[in-house]
CSV table of C-alpha atoms in Angstrom, one decimal:
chain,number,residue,atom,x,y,z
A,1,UNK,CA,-10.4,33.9,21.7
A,2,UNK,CA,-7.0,32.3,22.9
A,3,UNK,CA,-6.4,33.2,26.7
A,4,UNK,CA,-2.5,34.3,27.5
A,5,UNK,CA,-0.7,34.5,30.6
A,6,UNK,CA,1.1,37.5,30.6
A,7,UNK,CA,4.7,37.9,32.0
A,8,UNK,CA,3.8,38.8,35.6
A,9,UNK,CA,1.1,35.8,35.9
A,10,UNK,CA,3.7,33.6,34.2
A,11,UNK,CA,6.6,34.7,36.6
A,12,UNK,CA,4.4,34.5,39.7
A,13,UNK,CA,3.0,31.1,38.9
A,14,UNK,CA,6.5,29.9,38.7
A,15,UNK,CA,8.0,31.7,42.0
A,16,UNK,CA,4.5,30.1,43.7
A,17,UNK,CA,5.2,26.7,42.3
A,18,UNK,CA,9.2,26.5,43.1
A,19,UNK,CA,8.6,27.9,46.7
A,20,UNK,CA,5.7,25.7,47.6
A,21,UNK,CA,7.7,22.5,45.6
A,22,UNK,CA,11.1,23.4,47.7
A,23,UNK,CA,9.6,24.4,51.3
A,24,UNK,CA,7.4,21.3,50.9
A,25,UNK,CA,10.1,19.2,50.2
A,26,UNK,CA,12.1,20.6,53.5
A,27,UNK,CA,9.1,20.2,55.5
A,28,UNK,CA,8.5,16.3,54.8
A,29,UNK,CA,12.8,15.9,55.1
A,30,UNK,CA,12.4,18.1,58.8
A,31,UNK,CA,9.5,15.3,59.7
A,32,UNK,CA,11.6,12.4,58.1
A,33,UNK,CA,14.5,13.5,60.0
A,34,UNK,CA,12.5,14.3,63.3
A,35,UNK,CA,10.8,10.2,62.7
A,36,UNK,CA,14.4,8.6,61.9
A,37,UNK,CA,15.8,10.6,65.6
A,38,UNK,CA,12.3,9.7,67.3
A,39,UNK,CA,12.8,5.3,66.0
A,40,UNK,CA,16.6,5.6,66.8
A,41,UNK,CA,16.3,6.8,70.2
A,42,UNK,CA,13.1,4.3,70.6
A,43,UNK,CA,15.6,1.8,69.2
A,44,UNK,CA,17.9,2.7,71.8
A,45,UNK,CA,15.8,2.4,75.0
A,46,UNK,CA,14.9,-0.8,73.2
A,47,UNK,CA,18.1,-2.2,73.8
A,48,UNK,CA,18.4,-1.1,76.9
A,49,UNK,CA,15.3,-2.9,78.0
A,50,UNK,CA,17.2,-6.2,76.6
A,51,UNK,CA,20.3,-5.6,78.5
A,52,UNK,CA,18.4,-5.2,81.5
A,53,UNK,CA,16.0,-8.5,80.7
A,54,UNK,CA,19.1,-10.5,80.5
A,55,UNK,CA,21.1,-9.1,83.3
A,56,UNK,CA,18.0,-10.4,85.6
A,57,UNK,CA,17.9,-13.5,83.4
A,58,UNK,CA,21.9,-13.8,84.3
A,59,UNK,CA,21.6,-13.2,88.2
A,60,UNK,CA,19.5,-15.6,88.7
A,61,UNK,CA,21.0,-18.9,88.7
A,62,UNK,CA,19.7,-21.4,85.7
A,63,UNK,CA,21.5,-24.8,87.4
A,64,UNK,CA,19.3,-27.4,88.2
A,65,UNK,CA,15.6,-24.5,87.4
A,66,UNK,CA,12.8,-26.1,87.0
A,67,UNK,CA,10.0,-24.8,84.8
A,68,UNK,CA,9.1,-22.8,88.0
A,69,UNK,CA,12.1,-21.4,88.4
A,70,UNK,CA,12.2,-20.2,84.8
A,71,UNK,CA,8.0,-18.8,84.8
A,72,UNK,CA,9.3,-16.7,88.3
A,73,UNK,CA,12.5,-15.3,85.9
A,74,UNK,CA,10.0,-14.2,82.9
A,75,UNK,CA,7.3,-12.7,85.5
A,76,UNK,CA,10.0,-10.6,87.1
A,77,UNK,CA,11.2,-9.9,83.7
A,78,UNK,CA,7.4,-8.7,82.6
A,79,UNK,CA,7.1,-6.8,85.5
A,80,UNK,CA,10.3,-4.6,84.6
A,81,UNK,CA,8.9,-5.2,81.1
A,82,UNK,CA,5.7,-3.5,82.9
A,83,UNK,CA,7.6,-0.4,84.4
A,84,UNK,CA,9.3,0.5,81.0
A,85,UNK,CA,5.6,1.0,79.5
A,86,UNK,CA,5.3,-2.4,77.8
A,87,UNK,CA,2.3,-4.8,77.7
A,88,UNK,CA,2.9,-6.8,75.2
A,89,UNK,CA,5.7,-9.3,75.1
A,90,UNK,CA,6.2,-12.9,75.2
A,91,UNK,CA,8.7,-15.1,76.5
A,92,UNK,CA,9.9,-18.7,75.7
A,93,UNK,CA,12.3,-21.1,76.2
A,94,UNK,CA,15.6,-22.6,75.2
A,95,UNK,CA,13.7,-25.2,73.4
A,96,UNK,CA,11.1,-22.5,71.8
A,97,UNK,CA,8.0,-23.4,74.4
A,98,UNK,CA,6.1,-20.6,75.6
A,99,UNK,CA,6.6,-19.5,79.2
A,100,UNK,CA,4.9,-16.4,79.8
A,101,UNK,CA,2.5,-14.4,77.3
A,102,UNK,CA,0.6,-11.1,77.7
A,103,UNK,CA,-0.9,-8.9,74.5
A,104,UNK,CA,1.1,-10.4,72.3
A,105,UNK,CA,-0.2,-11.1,69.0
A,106,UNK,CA,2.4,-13.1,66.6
A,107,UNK,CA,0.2,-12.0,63.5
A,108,UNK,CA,0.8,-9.0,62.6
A,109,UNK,CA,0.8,-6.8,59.3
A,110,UNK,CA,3.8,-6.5,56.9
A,111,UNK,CA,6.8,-5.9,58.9
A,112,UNK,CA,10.0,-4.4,57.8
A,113,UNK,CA,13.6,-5.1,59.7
A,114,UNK,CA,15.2,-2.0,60.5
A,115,UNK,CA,17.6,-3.3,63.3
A,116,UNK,CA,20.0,-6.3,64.1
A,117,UNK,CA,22.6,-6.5,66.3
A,118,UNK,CA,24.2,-8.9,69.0
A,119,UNK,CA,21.1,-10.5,68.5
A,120,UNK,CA,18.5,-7.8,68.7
A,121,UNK,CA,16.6,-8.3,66.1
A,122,UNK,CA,14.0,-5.1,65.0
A,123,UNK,CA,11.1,-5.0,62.6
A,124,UNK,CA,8.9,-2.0,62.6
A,125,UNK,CA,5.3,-2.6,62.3
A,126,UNK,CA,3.6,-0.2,59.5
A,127,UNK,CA,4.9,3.7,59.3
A,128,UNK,CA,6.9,4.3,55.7
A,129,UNK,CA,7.8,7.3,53.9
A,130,UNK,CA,4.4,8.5,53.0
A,131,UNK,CA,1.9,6.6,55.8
A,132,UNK,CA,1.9,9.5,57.7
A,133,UNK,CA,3.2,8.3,60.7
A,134,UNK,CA,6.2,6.5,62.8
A,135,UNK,CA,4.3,3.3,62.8
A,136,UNK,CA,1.9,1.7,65.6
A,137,UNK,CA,5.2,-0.2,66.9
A,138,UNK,CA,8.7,-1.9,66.9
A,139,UNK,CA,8.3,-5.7,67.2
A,140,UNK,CA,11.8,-6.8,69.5
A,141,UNK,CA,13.0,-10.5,68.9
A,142,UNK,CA,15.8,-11.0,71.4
A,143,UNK,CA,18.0,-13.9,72.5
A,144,UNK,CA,18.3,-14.0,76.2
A,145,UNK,CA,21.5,-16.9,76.4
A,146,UNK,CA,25.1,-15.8,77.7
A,147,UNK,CA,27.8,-18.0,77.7
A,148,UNK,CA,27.1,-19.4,81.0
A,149,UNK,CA,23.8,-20.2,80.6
A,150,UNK,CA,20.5,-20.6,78.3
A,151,UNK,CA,17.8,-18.3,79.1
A,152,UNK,CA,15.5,-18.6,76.0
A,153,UNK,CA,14.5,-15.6,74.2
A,154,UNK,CA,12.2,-12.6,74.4
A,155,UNK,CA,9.5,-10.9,72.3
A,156,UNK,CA,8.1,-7.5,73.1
A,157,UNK,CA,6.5,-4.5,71.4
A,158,UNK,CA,7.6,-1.2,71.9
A,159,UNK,CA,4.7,0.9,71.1
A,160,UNK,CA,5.4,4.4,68.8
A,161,UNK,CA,2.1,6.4,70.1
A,162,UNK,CA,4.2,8.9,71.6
A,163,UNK,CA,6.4,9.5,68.5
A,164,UNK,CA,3.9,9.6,66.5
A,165,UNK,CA,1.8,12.2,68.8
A,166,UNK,CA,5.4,14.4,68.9
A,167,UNK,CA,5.4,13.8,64.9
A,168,UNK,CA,2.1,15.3,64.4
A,169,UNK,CA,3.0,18.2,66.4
A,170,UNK,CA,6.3,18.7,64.5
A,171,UNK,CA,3.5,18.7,61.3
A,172,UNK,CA,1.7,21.1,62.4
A,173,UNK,CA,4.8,23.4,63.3
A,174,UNK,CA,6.2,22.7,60.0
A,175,UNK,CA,2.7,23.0,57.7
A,176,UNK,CA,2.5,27.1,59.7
A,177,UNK,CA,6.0,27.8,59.5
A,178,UNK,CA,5.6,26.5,55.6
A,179,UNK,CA,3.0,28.8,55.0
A,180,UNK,CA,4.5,32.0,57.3
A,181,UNK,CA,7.6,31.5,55.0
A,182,UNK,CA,5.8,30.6,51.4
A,183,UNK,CA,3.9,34.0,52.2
A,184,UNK,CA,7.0,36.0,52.9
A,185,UNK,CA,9.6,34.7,49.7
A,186,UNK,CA,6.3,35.0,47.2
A,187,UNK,CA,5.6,38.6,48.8
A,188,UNK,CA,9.2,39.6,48.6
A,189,UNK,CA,9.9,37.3,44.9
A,190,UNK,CA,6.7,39.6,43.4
A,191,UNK,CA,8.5,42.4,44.8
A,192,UNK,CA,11.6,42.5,43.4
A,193,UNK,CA,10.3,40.7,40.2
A,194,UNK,CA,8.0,44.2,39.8
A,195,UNK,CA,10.5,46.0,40.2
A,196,UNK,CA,13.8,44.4,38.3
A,197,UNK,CA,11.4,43.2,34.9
A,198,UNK,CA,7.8,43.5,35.0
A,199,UNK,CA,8.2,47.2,35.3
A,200,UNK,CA,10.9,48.0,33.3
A,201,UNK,CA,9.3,46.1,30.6
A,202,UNK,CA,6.0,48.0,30.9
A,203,UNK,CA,7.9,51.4,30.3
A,204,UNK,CA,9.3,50.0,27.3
A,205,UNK,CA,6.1,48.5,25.9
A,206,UNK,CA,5.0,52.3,26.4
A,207,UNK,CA,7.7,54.0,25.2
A,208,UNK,CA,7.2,51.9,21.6
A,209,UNK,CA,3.9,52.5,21.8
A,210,UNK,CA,4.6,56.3,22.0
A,211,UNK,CA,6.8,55.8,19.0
A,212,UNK,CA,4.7,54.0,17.4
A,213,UNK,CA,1.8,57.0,17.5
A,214,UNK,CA,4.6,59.6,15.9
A,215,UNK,CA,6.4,60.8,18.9
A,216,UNK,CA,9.8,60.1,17.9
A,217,UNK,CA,11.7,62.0,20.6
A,218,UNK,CA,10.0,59.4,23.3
A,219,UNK,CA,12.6,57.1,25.4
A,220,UNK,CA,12.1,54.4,27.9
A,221,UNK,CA,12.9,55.4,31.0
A,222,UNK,CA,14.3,52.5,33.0
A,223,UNK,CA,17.5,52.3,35.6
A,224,UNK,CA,18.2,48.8,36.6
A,225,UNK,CA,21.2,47.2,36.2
A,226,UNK,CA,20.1,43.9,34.9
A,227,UNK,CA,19.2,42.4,31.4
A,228,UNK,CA,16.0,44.4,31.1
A,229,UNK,CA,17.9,47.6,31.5
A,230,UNK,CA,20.5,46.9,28.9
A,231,UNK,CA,17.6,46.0,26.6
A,232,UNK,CA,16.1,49.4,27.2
A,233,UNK,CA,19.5,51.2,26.2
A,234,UNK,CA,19.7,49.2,23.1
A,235,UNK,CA,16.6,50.0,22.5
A,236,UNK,CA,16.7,53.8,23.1
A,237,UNK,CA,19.7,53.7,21.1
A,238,UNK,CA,17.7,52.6,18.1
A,239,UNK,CA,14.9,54.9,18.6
A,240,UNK,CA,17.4,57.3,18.4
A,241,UNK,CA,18.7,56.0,14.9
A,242,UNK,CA,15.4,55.7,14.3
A,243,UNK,CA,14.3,59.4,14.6
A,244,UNK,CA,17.6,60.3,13.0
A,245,UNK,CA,16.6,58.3,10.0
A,246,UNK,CA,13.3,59.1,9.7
A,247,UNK,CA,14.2,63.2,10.1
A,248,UNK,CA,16.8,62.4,7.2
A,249,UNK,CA,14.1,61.0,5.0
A,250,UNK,CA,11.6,63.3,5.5
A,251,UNK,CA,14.4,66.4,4.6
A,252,UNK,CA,15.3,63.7,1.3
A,253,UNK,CA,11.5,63.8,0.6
A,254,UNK,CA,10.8,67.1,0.8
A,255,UNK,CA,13.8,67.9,-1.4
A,256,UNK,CA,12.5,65.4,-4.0
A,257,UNK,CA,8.6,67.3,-3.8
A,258,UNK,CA,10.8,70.5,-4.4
A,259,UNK,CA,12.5,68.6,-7.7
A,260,UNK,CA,9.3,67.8,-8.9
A,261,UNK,CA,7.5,71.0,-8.8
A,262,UNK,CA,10.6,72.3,-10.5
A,263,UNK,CA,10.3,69.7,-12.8
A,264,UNK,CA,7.1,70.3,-13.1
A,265,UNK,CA,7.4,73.7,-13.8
A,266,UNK,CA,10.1,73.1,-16.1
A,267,UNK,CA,8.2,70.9,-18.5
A,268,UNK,CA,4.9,73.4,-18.2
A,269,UNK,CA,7.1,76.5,-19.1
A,270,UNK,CA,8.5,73.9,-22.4
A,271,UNK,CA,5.2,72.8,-23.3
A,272,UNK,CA,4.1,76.1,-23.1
A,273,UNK,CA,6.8,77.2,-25.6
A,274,UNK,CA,6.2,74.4,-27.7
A,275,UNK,CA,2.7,75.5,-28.0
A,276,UNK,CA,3.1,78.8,-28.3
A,277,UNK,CA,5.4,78.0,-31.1
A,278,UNK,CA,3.2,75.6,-32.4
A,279,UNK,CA,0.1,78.5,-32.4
A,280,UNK,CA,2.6,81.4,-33.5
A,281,UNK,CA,3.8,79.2,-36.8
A,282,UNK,CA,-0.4,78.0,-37.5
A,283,UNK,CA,-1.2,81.3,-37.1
A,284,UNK,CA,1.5,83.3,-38.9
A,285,UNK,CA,0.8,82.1,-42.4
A,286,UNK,CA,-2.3,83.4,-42.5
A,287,UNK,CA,-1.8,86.6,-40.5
A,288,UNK,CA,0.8,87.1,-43.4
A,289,UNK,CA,-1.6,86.4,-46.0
A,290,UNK,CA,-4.1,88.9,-44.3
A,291,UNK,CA,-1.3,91.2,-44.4
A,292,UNK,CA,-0.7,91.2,-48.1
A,293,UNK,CA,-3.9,91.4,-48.8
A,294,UNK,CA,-4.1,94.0,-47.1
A,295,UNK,CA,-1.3,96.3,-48.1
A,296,UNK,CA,-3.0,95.5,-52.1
A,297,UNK,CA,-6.0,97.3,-51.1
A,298,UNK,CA,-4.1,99.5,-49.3
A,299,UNK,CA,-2.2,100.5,-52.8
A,300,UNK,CA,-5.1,100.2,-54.9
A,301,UNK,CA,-3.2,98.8,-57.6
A,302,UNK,CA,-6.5,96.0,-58.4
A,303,UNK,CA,-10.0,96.8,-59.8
A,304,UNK,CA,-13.0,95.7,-58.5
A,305,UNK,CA,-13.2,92.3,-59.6
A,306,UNK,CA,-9.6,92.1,-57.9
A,307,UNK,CA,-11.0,93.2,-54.6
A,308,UNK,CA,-13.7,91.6,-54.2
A,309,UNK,CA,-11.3,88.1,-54.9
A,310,UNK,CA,-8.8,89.8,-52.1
A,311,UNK,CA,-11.6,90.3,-49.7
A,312,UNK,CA,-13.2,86.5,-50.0
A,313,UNK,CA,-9.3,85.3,-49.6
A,314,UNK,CA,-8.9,87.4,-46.8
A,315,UNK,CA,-11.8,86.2,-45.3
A,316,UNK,CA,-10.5,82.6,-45.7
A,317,UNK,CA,-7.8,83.3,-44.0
A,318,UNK,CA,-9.8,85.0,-41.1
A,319,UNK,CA,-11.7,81.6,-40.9
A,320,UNK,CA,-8.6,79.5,-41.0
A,321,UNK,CA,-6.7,81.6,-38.1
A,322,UNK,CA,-10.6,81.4,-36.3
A,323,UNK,CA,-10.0,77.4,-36.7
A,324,UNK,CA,-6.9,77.2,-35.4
A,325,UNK,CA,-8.0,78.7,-32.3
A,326,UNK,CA,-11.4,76.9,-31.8
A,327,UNK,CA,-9.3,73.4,-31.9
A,328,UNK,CA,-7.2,74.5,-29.6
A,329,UNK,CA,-10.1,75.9,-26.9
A,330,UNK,CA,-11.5,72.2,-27.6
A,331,UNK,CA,-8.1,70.9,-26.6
A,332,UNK,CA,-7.9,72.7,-23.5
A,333,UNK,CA,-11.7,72.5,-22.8
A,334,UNK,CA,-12.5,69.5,-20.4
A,335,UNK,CA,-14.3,66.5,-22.5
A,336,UNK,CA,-18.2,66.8,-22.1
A,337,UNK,CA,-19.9,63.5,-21.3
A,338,UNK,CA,-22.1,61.5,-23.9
A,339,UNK,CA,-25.8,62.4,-23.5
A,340,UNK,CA,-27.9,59.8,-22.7
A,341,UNK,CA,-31.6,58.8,-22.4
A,342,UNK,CA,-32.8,59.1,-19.0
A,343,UNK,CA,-36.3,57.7,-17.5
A,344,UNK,CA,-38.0,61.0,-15.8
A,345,UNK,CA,-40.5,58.7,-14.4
A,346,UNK,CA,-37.7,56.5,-12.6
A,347,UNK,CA,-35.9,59.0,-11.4
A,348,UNK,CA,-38.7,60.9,-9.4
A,349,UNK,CA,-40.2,57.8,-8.0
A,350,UNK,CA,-36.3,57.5,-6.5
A,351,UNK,CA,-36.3,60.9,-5.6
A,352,UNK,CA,-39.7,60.5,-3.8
A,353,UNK,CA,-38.9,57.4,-1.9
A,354,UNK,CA,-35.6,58.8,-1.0
């Protein structure tokens, strides 16, 4: 047996499908949107954390530093590094030497640029559109020279824990309100879709069905201004033309039973008087024979010999009118079937086991 979805199911799967497909799709642009904000301002204070590097890289004075001078410019550098909630950064030299290193791992895994400017240079380290998450952290490649003087440069991670804790509580917010609101636009969708087709639709399928069984005065019911309830006028209008129809032919059939037993009667009374015709002509001959023969006797104008001649004639005739009615009894006497041989024996062992 071949299993159907009917209307309702069909409907409802597709109101379910679109609302789950289009809040869905809100909810992971309201996260993307909420990441892209959380990065940018990250982005921002990473920035700032440059401008500030260099400013202490500027006020102190680079004539004549020794390497001394420059390892006591990156320490107080890391230490503001320190206070901004970075521990991992790495500072170097104009000629590209290391001067001061701490948790900084130059290996890391497949890094994408999102930032450069005045030579800030950004790559986020993992995160993407469907990870699940900001990223473990941004990876900042700055220059510290100015045009007075060459500082080196400066390599720091900026670390995205704390995005990525707000973005899973943004998840969670979304996934419930998701679900609150999925609940209430199905609830309401099956509402109105009840009401506007699948009920409508149902007193139509009834109303035919009533129809259908020989109530021809039925009509579907239904008062909605839509497509389904133009449908339903059209098709009360037909079941009106219908009923008209069929009243029409039923008077048109009863008038042609009417013909027919007139008809019928017509030809009976005909054949009858062809019959009777046909009888009152067989019969009359000898009827008028009989006659004659009888108004002889009657006369006595013949002798014995004579008579007894009249009488066998007369009783010819008697035999021929006697015929003529026997063949037509046989005529209107139903046919009697042909006898045939039948085995007692057979027949009671049949009744018997019956």
């Amino acid at each position: 047996m071949k299993f159907t979805l009917g209307i309702r199911s069909q409907l409802g799967a597709g109101i379910i499908l679109t609302t789950l497909a289009g809040i869905g799709l809100i909810g992971l642009l309201s996260v993307k949107i909420v990441e892209m904000r959380s990065v940018n301002w990250k982005i921002s204070e990473a920035e700032n954390t440059v401008r500030f590097v260099r400013f202490l890289f500027a006020r102190l004075p680079a004539a004549g530093q020794t390497k001394e001078d420059a390892l006591r410019k990156a320490a107080l550098a890391a230490e503001a590094l320190k206070q901004a909630g970075i521990n991992a950064f790495r500072f170097t030299d104009t000629s590209g030497r290391e001067l001061l290193q701490e948790g900084f791992s130059v290996k890391t895994d497949a890094a994408d640029q999102i930032f450069f400017s005045q030579g800030v240079k950004i790559h986020r380290i993992g995160g993407g559109w469907f990870s699940g998450s900001a990223g473990e952290a941004l990876r900042v490649t700055a220059s510290l020279d100015t045009f007075a003087q060459k500082n080196g440069s400066v390599d720091f991670d900026v670390p995205l824990a704390d995005v990525n804790q707000d973005l899973a509580l943004v998840k969670r917010f979304v996934i419930a309100y998701a679900l609150l609101d999925s609940v209430i636009i199905i609830a309401i969708g099956f509402y109105f879709l009840s009401k506007a087709i699948i009920n409508p639709i149902k007193k139509l399928d009834d109303a035919a069905t009533r129809i259908a069984a020989g109530a021809l005065g039925e009509r579907a019911d239904v008062a909605v201004e839509n497509e389904v309830g133009s449908l339903a006028a059209s098709f009360n209008r037909m079941a009106g033309r219908v009923e008209t129809e069929i009243k029409r032919l039923c008077r048109v059939n009863l008038d042609l039973v009417n013909a027919e037993d007139e008809l019928l009667r017509s030809r009976t009374l005909a054949a009858m008087g062809s019959l009777s015709a046909g009888i009152a002509h067989e019969i009359g001959n000898p009827l008028g024979a009989l006659h004659g023969y009888l108004d002889i006797l009657e006369k006595g104008g013949a002798d014995k010999d004579g008579e007894r001649d009249i009488i066998r004639r007369m009783i010819m005739e008697a035999g021929r009118i006697d015929s003529i009615v026997r063949e037509f009894l046989e005529l209107a006497r139903p046919s009697a079937k042909a006898a045939a041989a039948v085995d007692v024996n057979a027949l009671l062992k049949d009744t018997v086991a019956g």
